[in-house]
Short mmCIF file of C-alpha atoms in Angstrom, two decimals:
data_model
loop_
_atom_site.label_atom_id
_atom_site.label_comp_id
_atom_site.label_asym_id
_atom_site.label_seq_id
_atom_site.Cartn_x
_atom_site.Cartn_y
_atom_site.Cartn_z
CA UNK A 1 123.44 134.90 94.86
CA UNK A 2 123.60 133.87 98.29
CA UNK A 3 126.25 132.43 100.08
CA UNK A 4 124.11 129.26 100.74
CA UNK A 5 122.36 129.11 97.84
CA UNK A 6 126.54 129.41 96.42
CA UNK A 7 126.85 126.36 98.44
CA UNK A 8 124.30 124.71 97.56
CA UNK A 9 125.07 124.79 93.92
CA UNK A 10 128.93 124.10 94.61
CA UNK A 11 127.90 120.76 96.19
CA UNK A 12 125.60 120.12 93.68
CA UNK A 13 128.11 120.45 90.95
CA UNK A 14 131.24 118.77 92.76
CA UNK A 15 128.75 115.71 92.42
CA UNK A 16 128.35 115.76 88.85
CA UNK A 17 127.45 112.82 86.62
CA UNK A 18 127.24 111.07 90.06
CA UNK A 19 123.61 112.75 89.95
CA UNK A 20 121.07 111.17 88.05
CA UNK A 21 119.88 113.15 84.77
CA UNK A 22 116.46 113.69 86.69
CA UNK A 23 118.54 115.57 89.85
CA UNK A 24 120.76 117.23 87.55
CA UNK A 25 118.21 118.55 84.98
CA UNK A 26 117.37 121.11 88.81
CA UNK A 27 120.81 122.80 88.67
CA UNK A 28 120.60 125.26 85.73
CA UNK A 29 117.18 126.35 87.09
CA UNK A 30 119.07 126.45 90.74
CA UNK A 31 121.76 128.55 89.12
CA UNK A 32 119.76 130.87 87.36
CA UNK A 33 117.27 131.25 89.99
CA UNK A 34 117.03 134.69 92.21
CA UNK A 35 117.59 134.57 95.71
CA UNK A 36 114.07 136.48 97.29
CA UNK A 37 114.09 139.49 98.82
CA UNK A 38 111.21 141.93 100.63
CA UNK A 39 110.85 143.10 97.14
CA UNK A 40 109.88 139.95 95.92
CA UNK A 41 106.10 139.55 95.95
CA UNK A 42 105.57 136.05 96.90
CA UNK A 43 108.21 136.23 99.44
CA UNK A 44 107.76 140.46 100.87
CA UNK A 45 105.91 139.48 104.04
CA UNK A 46 109.03 137.18 105.28
CA UNK A 47 112.58 137.95 106.30
CA UNK A 48 114.16 135.07 104.25
CA UNK A 49 117.82 136.87 105.37
CA UNK A 50 117.30 134.48 108.52
CA UNK A 51 117.88 131.45 106.55
CA UNK A 52 121.29 132.15 106.32
CA UNK A 53 121.28 134.00 109.45
CA UNK A 54 120.13 131.11 111.67
CA UNK A 55 123.24 130.16 114.04
CA UNK A 56 123.74 126.07 113.79
CA UNK A 57 125.36 125.59 116.93
CA UNK A 58 126.46 121.79 118.37
CA UNK A 59 122.98 120.45 119.35
CA UNK A 60 121.70 121.44 123.33
CA UNK A 61 118.74 118.89 122.68
CA UNK A 62 118.95 115.21 121.87
CA UNK A 63 117.03 114.21 118.40
CA UNK A 64 113.43 113.94 119.00
CA UNK A 65 112.18 111.22 119.77
CA UNK A 66 108.70 109.44 117.82
CA UNK A 67 105.55 109.34 119.67
CA UNK A 68 103.24 106.26 119.01
CA UNK A 69 99.97 107.58 117.70
CA UNK A 70 97.14 105.89 119.86
CA UNK A 71 94.26 104.01 117.82
CA UNK A 72 96.73 104.69 114.34
CA UNK A 73 98.48 101.42 113.20
CA UNK A 74 100.54 103.24 111.01
CA UNK A 75 103.54 101.80 108.88
CA UNK A 76 106.34 104.64 109.85
CA UNK A 77 109.35 105.65 107.81
CA UNK A 78 111.38 108.03 109.71
CA UNK A 79 113.63 111.02 108.47
CA UNK A 80 116.42 111.94 111.08
CA UNK A 81 118.86 114.85 109.93
CA UNK A 82 117.39 113.91 105.85
CA UNK A 83 118.76 109.76 106.19
CA UNK A 84 115.92 107.57 105.82
CA UNK A 85 116.18 105.09 108.97
CA UNK A 86 114.55 102.35 108.26
CA UNK A 87 112.29 100.07 105.25
CA UNK A 88 109.96 98.18 106.76
CA UNK A 89 110.67 94.42 106.31
CA UNK A 90 107.57 93.33 104.85
CA UNK A 91 104.21 95.55 103.35
CA UNK A 92 100.65 95.11 102.43
CA UNK A 93 99.88 93.59 99.20
CA UNK A 94 99.68 96.90 96.67
CA UNK A 95 102.42 98.92 98.40
CA UNK A 96 105.55 99.01 96.93
CA UNK A 97 108.33 101.73 99.28
CA UNK A 98 111.63 102.22 97.28
CA UNK A 99 114.70 104.95 98.15
CA UNK A 100 115.71 106.64 95.24
CA UNK A 101 119.10 104.86 95.46
CA UNK A 102 116.69 101.77 94.22
CA UNK A 103 118.16 100.79 90.43
CA UNK A 104 114.67 98.87 89.68
CA UNK A 105 113.15 102.63 90.29
CA UNK A 106 114.83 105.07 88.42
CA UNK A 107 112.23 105.33 85.66
CA UNK A 108 109.83 105.58 88.40
CA UNK A 109 111.13 108.62 89.86
CA UNK A 110 112.33 109.94 86.86
CA UNK A 111 108.25 110.28 86.01
CA UNK A 112 107.31 112.09 89.18
CA UNK A 113 110.31 114.16 89.79
CA UNK A 114 109.82 117.66 89.79
CA UNK A 115 107.30 116.97 87.22
CA UNK A 116 103.94 117.68 89.62
CA UNK A 117 105.14 121.72 89.37
CA UNK A 118 107.36 122.25 87.25
CA UNK A 119 107.90 126.05 87.90
CA UNK A 120 109.68 126.00 91.67
CA UNK A 121 111.29 128.32 93.79
CA UNK A 122 114.54 128.50 94.71
CA UNK A 123 113.96 126.58 97.95
CA UNK A 124 112.41 124.01 96.42
CA UNK A 125 114.92 123.65 93.47
CA UNK A 126 117.73 123.11 96.48
CA UNK A 127 115.93 120.58 98.10
CA UNK A 128 115.70 119.17 94.09
CA UNK A 129 119.61 118.71 94.46
CA UNK A 130 120.45 118.37 98.23
CA UNK A 131 117.32 115.41 99.25
CA UNK A 132 119.31 112.61 98.42
CA UNK A 133 117.78 110.08 100.42
CA UNK A 134 114.51 110.40 99.31
CA UNK A 135 111.44 107.78 99.08
CA UNK A 136 109.29 106.33 96.11
CA UNK A 137 105.94 105.27 97.74
CA UNK A 138 103.92 103.64 94.75
CA UNK A 139 100.28 102.29 95.30
CA UNK A 140 99.09 99.83 92.38
CA UNK A 141 95.66 100.17 90.55
CA UNK A 142 92.56 98.87 92.60
CA UNK A 143 94.77 98.68 96.25
CA UNK A 144 92.93 99.36 99.52
CA UNK A 145 95.66 100.06 101.84
CA UNK A 146 94.22 100.67 104.92
CA UNK A 147 97.06 101.07 107.47
CA UNK A 148 98.20 105.05 107.52
CA UNK A 149 101.66 105.63 105.90
CA UNK A 150 103.76 108.11 108.90
CA UNK A 151 106.15 109.79 106.94
CA UNK A 152 108.37 111.22 109.56
CA UNK A 153 111.04 113.67 109.60
CA UNK A 154 113.54 114.60 112.78
CA UNK A 155 115.42 117.44 113.03
CA UNK A 156 118.31 117.91 115.37
CA UNK A 157 119.38 121.35 117.22
CA UNK A 158 122.04 122.32 115.26
CA UNK A 159 121.53 120.15 111.84
CA UNK A 160 120.21 120.71 109.00
CA UNK A 161 118.20 118.25 106.87
CA UNK A 162 116.71 117.86 103.63
CA UNK A 163 113.58 115.63 102.42
CA UNK A 164 111.67 114.28 99.81
CA UNK A 165 108.46 112.32 98.94
CA UNK A 166 107.36 110.84 95.58
CA UNK A 167 103.88 108.82 96.34
CA UNK A 168 102.46 107.75 93.00
CA UNK A 169 98.33 106.07 93.68
CA UNK A 170 97.41 103.76 90.63
CA UNK A 171 93.96 103.95 89.75
CA UNK A 172 90.78 103.69 91.99
CA UNK A 173 93.36 102.73 94.81
CA UNK A 174 93.41 103.89 98.04
CA UNK A 175 95.89 105.17 101.17
CA UNK A 176 96.70 107.45 103.78
CA UNK A 177 99.45 109.47 104.28
CA UNK A 178 101.03 111.59 107.62
CA UNK A 179 103.84 113.62 106.96
CA UNK A 180 104.94 114.61 110.84
CA UNK A 181 107.57 117.19 111.03
CA UNK A 182 109.58 117.46 114.28
CA UNK A 183 112.40 119.38 116.12
CA UNK A 184 113.95 121.07 118.89
CA UNK A 185 116.44 124.30 119.13
CA UNK A 186 117.53 125.93 115.54
CA UNK A 187 117.79 123.63 112.68
CA UNK A 188 117.29 124.64 108.51
CA UNK A 189 114.91 122.19 107.09
CA UNK A 190 113.46 121.56 103.61
CA UNK A 191 110.77 118.72 103.41
CA UNK A 192 108.82 118.37 99.86
CA UNK A 193 105.96 115.88 98.74
CA UNK A 194 104.71 115.07 95.62
CA UNK A 195 101.20 113.54 94.54
CA UNK A 196 99.94 112.02 91.78
CA UNK A 197 96.60 110.47 92.05
CA UNK A 198 95.51 108.21 88.70
CA UNK A 199 91.97 107.80 88.03
CA UNK A 200 89.42 107.27 90.12
CA UNK A 201 92.35 107.08 93.38
CA UNK A 202 91.91 108.38 96.69
CA UNK A 203 94.13 109.78 98.93
CA UNK A 204 93.63 110.75 102.99
CA UNK A 205 96.85 113.84 103.70
CA UNK A 206 97.77 114.76 106.65
CA UNK A 207 100.90 117.16 107.25
CA UNK A 208 101.87 118.14 110.40
CA UNK A 209 104.55 120.83 110.60
CA UNK A 210 105.56 121.21 114.75
CA UNK A 211 108.89 121.99 114.56
CA UNK A 212 110.21 124.11 117.15
CA UNK A 213 110.01 127.93 117.26
CA UNK A 214 113.41 128.12 117.21
CA UNK A 215 113.74 126.16 113.24
CA UNK A 216 113.33 127.61 109.74
CA UNK A 217 111.82 125.75 107.41
CA UNK A 218 110.84 125.67 103.86
CA UNK A 219 108.16 123.01 102.61
CA UNK A 220 105.59 122.16 100.06
CA UNK A 221 103.24 119.16 99.20
CA UNK A 222 102.33 119.06 95.43
CA UNK A 223 99.17 117.42 94.00
CA UNK A 224 97.87 116.28 90.58
CA UNK A 225 94.27 114.65 90.87
CA UNK A 226 93.89 112.84 87.42
CA UNK A 227 89.96 111.56 86.74
CA UNK A 228 87.61 111.75 89.68
CA UNK A 229 90.80 111.41 92.02
CA UNK A 230 89.72 112.77 95.60
CA UNK A 231 91.94 114.48 97.99
CA UNK A 232 91.08 114.98 101.37
CA UNK A 233 93.72 117.22 102.91
CA UNK A 234 94.72 118.55 106.50
CA UNK A 235 97.58 120.74 107.60
CA UNK A 236 98.51 121.93 111.15
CA UNK A 237 101.47 124.56 110.94
CA UNK A 238 102.94 125.70 114.41
CA UNK A 239 105.21 128.31 113.26
CA UNK A 240 109.10 128.63 113.88
CA UNK A 241 111.60 131.87 113.32
CA UNK A 242 110.70 131.10 109.39
CA UNK A 243 108.28 128.43 108.13
CA UNK A 244 106.75 128.42 104.31
CA UNK A 245 104.47 126.09 103.64
CA UNK A 246 103.53 125.84 99.32
CA UNK A 247 100.33 123.77 98.54
CA UNK A 248 99.11 123.00 95.24
CA UNK A 249 96.72 121.14 93.87
CA UNK A 250 96.37 120.48 89.93
CA UNK A 251 92.79 119.31 88.51
CA UNK A 252 93.64 117.77 85.24
CA UNK A 253 91.00 115.36 85.26
CA UNK A 254 87.14 116.11 85.60
CA UNK A 255 85.08 115.14 87.85
CA UNK A 256 87.90 115.77 90.18
CA UNK A 257 87.31 116.87 94.27
CA UNK A 258 90.16 118.43 96.16
CA UNK A 259 89.20 119.74 99.84
CA UNK A 260 91.67 120.93 102.37
CA UNK A 261 91.60 121.84 105.23
CA UNK A 262 94.45 123.90 107.48
CA UNK A 263 95.30 125.23 110.81
CA UNK A 264 97.96 127.12 111.92
CA UNK A 265 98.53 128.42 115.58
CA UNK A 266 101.80 131.25 116.56
CA UNK A 267 103.07 132.48 119.29
CA UNK A 268 106.02 134.51 120.17
CA UNK A 269 107.78 135.90 117.46
CA UNK A 270 106.71 132.87 114.92
CA UNK A 271 106.47 133.49 111.62
CA UNK A 272 103.85 131.60 109.43
CA UNK A 273 103.42 131.55 105.07
CA UNK A 274 101.24 129.23 103.84
CA UNK A 275 100.77 129.98 100.08
CA UNK A 276 98.13 127.65 98.39
CA UNK A 277 97.85 127.95 94.55
CA UNK A 278 94.26 125.08 93.32
CA UNK A 279 94.68 125.19 88.87
CA UNK A 280 90.97 124.12 87.52
CA UNK A 281 92.48 122.92 84.43
CA UNK A 282 89.35 121.13 83.16
CA UNK A 283 85.65 120.99 83.61
CA UNK A 284 83.35 119.98 86.17
CA UNK A 285 86.06 119.77 89.32
CA UNK A 286 85.04 121.14 92.32
CA UNK A 287 87.61 122.16 95.43
CA UNK A 288 86.87 123.44 99.26
CA UNK A 289 89.58 125.01 101.08
CA UNK A 290 89.05 126.36 104.66
CA UNK A 291 92.07 128.55 106.51
CA UNK A 292 91.79 129.07 110.13
CA UNK A 293 94.24 130.67 111.99
CA UNK A 294 94.89 132.01 115.74
CA UNK A 295 97.77 134.32 115.98
CA UNK A 296 99.53 135.55 119.68
CA UNK A 297 102.00 137.97 120.65
CA UNK A 298 104.15 139.52 118.39
CA UNK A 299 103.89 136.86 115.58
CA UNK A 300 102.94 136.89 112.01
CA UNK A 301 101.22 134.64 109.91
CA UNK A 302 100.65 135.20 106.44
CA UNK A 303 98.11 133.16 103.83
CA UNK A 304 98.13 133.67 100.04
CA UNK A 305 95.09 131.29 98.59
CA UNK A 306 94.89 131.57 94.85
CA UNK A 307 92.60 129.28 92.84
CA UNK A 308 92.59 129.46 89.19
CA UNK A 309 90.05 128.87 86.15
CA UNK A 310 91.33 128.08 83.31
CA UNK A 311 89.38 129.21 80.06
CA UNK A 312 87.74 125.57 79.37
CA UNK A 313 86.82 124.53 83.12
CA UNK A 314 83.69 125.20 82.87
CA UNK A 315 80.79 123.45 85.55
CA UNK A 316 83.44 124.28 88.32
CA UNK A 317 83.01 124.22 92.03
CA UNK A 318 85.39 126.28 94.53
CA UNK A 319 85.44 127.89 97.56
CA UNK A 320 88.46 129.50 99.87
CA UNK A 321 88.10 130.86 102.47
CA UNK A 322 90.43 132.10 105.57
CA UNK A 323 89.73 132.92 109.04
CA UNK A 324 91.63 134.39 111.64
CA UNK A 325 91.51 134.64 115.56
CA UNK A 326 94.08 138.01 116.49
CA UNK A 327 95.14 136.90 120.30
CA UNK A 328 97.19 140.25 120.80
CA UNK A 329 97.19 143.81 119.83
CA UNK A 330 100.59 143.27 118.32
CA UNK A 331 99.99 140.07 116.36
CA UNK A 332 99.71 140.62 112.73
CA UNK A 333 97.68 138.89 109.88
CA UNK A 334 98.59 139.22 106.03
CA UNK A 335 95.88 137.99 104.31
CA UNK A 336 95.08 137.51 100.23
CA UNK A 337 92.40 135.22 99.02
CA UNK A 338 92.16 135.24 95.23
CA UNK A 339 90.09 133.72 92.24
CA UNK A 340 91.40 134.34 89.05
CA UNK A 341 88.24 133.11 86.78
CA UNK A 342 88.44 132.80 82.98
CA UNK A 343 85.37 130.28 82.42
CA UNK A 344 82.04 131.85 82.49
CA UNK A 345 79.98 128.72 83.89
CA UNK A 346 81.44 128.58 87.51
CA UNK A 347 80.04 129.18 91.05
CA UNK A 348 83.06 130.39 92.64
CA UNK A 349 83.84 132.18 96.10
CA UNK A 350 86.50 133.44 98.65
CA UNK A 351 86.62 135.52 101.87
CA UNK A 352 88.71 136.28 104.80
CA UNK A 353 88.30 137.48 108.01
CA UNK A 354 90.66 138.87 110.82
CA UNK A 355 88.74 138.98 114.54
CA UNK A 356 90.26 139.63 118.01
CA UNK A 357 89.13 137.19 120.56
CA UNK A 358 86.39 138.48 122.74
CA UNK A 359 87.64 140.03 126.03
CA UNK A 360 84.33 140.95 127.63
CA UNK A 361 83.44 136.91 127.73
CA UNK A 362 87.13 136.44 128.49
CA UNK A 363 86.71 138.97 132.08
CA UNK A 364 83.12 137.26 132.17
CA UNK A 365 84.61 133.55 132.33
CA UNK A 366 87.46 134.35 134.87
CA UNK A 367 85.04 136.19 136.94
CA UNK A 368 83.05 133.05 137.20
CA UNK A 369 86.64 131.02 138.81
CA UNK A 370 87.65 130.26 135.34
CA UNK A 371 91.44 130.37 135.17
CA UNK A 372 92.88 132.88 132.14
CA UNK A 373 94.68 130.06 129.86
CA UNK A 374 91.68 127.63 130.86
CA UNK A 375 89.31 130.57 129.67
CA UNK A 376 90.76 131.07 126.47
CA UNK A 377 91.52 127.95 125.22
CA UNK A 378 87.48 126.92 126.00
CA UNK A 379 86.77 130.43 123.66
CA UNK A 380 89.35 129.35 120.64
CA UNK A 381 89.39 126.06 120.60
CA UNK A 382 85.89 125.72 119.30
CA UNK A 383 87.39 127.85 116.44
CA UNK A 384 89.82 125.33 115.52
CA UNK A 385 88.19 122.20 116.20
CA UNK A 386 85.40 122.74 113.73
CA UNK A 387 87.96 121.29 111.12
CA UNK A 388 89.43 118.69 113.31
CA UNK A 389 86.41 117.14 113.62
CA UNK A 390 86.35 117.09 110.23
CA UNK A 391 89.73 115.01 109.75
CA UNK A 392 88.33 111.60 108.46
CA UNK A 393 90.45 109.62 110.96
CA UNK A 394 89.27 109.69 114.77
CA UNK A 395 92.03 108.40 115.86
CA UNK A 396 94.26 111.35 115.12
CA UNK A 397 91.96 113.91 115.51
CA UNK A 398 91.97 112.66 118.71
CA UNK A 399 95.96 112.66 119.28
CA UNK A 400 95.95 116.22 117.78
CA UNK A 401 93.57 117.37 120.23
CA UNK A 402 95.51 117.64 123.01
CA UNK A 403 99.00 119.55 121.60
CA UNK A 404 96.61 122.45 120.15
CA UNK A 405 95.40 122.66 124.15
CA UNK A 406 98.53 122.75 125.02
CA UNK A 407 99.41 124.98 122.37
CA UNK A 408 96.66 127.46 123.37
CA UNK A 409 97.48 127.04 126.94
CA UNK A 410 100.84 128.78 126.04
CA UNK A 411 98.97 131.32 124.26
CA UNK A 412 98.16 134.85 126.08
CA UNK A 413 96.17 137.15 125.09
CA UNK A 414 97.48 140.52 125.31
#
């Protein structure tokens, strides 16, 4: 057992019966969990030892400040170094937000906590025990929440932080949730969110992992879709010393639909590992997953996407694609899209491509007076912008594009 993991177990043991039963249940699971190594299949491309080796020195930078998103009138919920800073004084009808400490919410928390993805790895189990200041969001049946919820995780340099969010979207309800992680300087962070979409519920979901390159972070977004539920999710990651994101979708009711788009942009020596698992457990459901990455300098991206079609999941429609653009001879992408099919009446496809930026086109544009950085942006931005244009919230897409352009401008073709 690693030193960090041992300390996490000791911290939980010290709390003992002060922890609610739904949290205590994870302690024996964590005690029996194995620390991943290069020999662990799901972690073989990541130097997990960086998690412990990072030096959390005294903060060199102030806590990053939250900036408003122009054109997006959001309900903001902010964690700073794992501590919730606010609860809104008033909320739209049909929306309830409470903390894990709320006495009246314990039953609702127990019904969701750790239930969307029971088989969690060591970091997910550690988050169960360490993320003590969590949020429960409940959308009443039939409610249409027009204002997006913006859940922000700000992590200061030199800090370790753990956050957890549970979201229940009632039958026929509709809501939009933006998860945003920000930080500068060395930090250590786990951030997990679990979503239950009841019958005919609709969730528009965004997750922006924009921590600085000095951070290490592991997190996940887990979704369970009941009958006719609709999920539209967009993920954006910039990479860090070590960054791992697990996305899980369970189709638990017929005629559920999941659309997932993901973007990662890596530079320097950054690492980003995206694992997605889609479980088609019932018939007549659809999944469309598109993942695109641009990897520069000495950075490395890992994508493992798995769609599992269970034996009785007939009439499934599922498609998984991963496309990558290498901007350096030293950059690396390890991609593994998988289909595991046990039903015979399905339509499924998967694929992956890795290509280099067109250096002839780059040279041609430079010969016409366009700077190297501008040419890079022009050639590569369209590759990503196709997914940005599919974001349902146009104002949010307009906010994201300048950040992507700035990121592109800093990435060099080598």
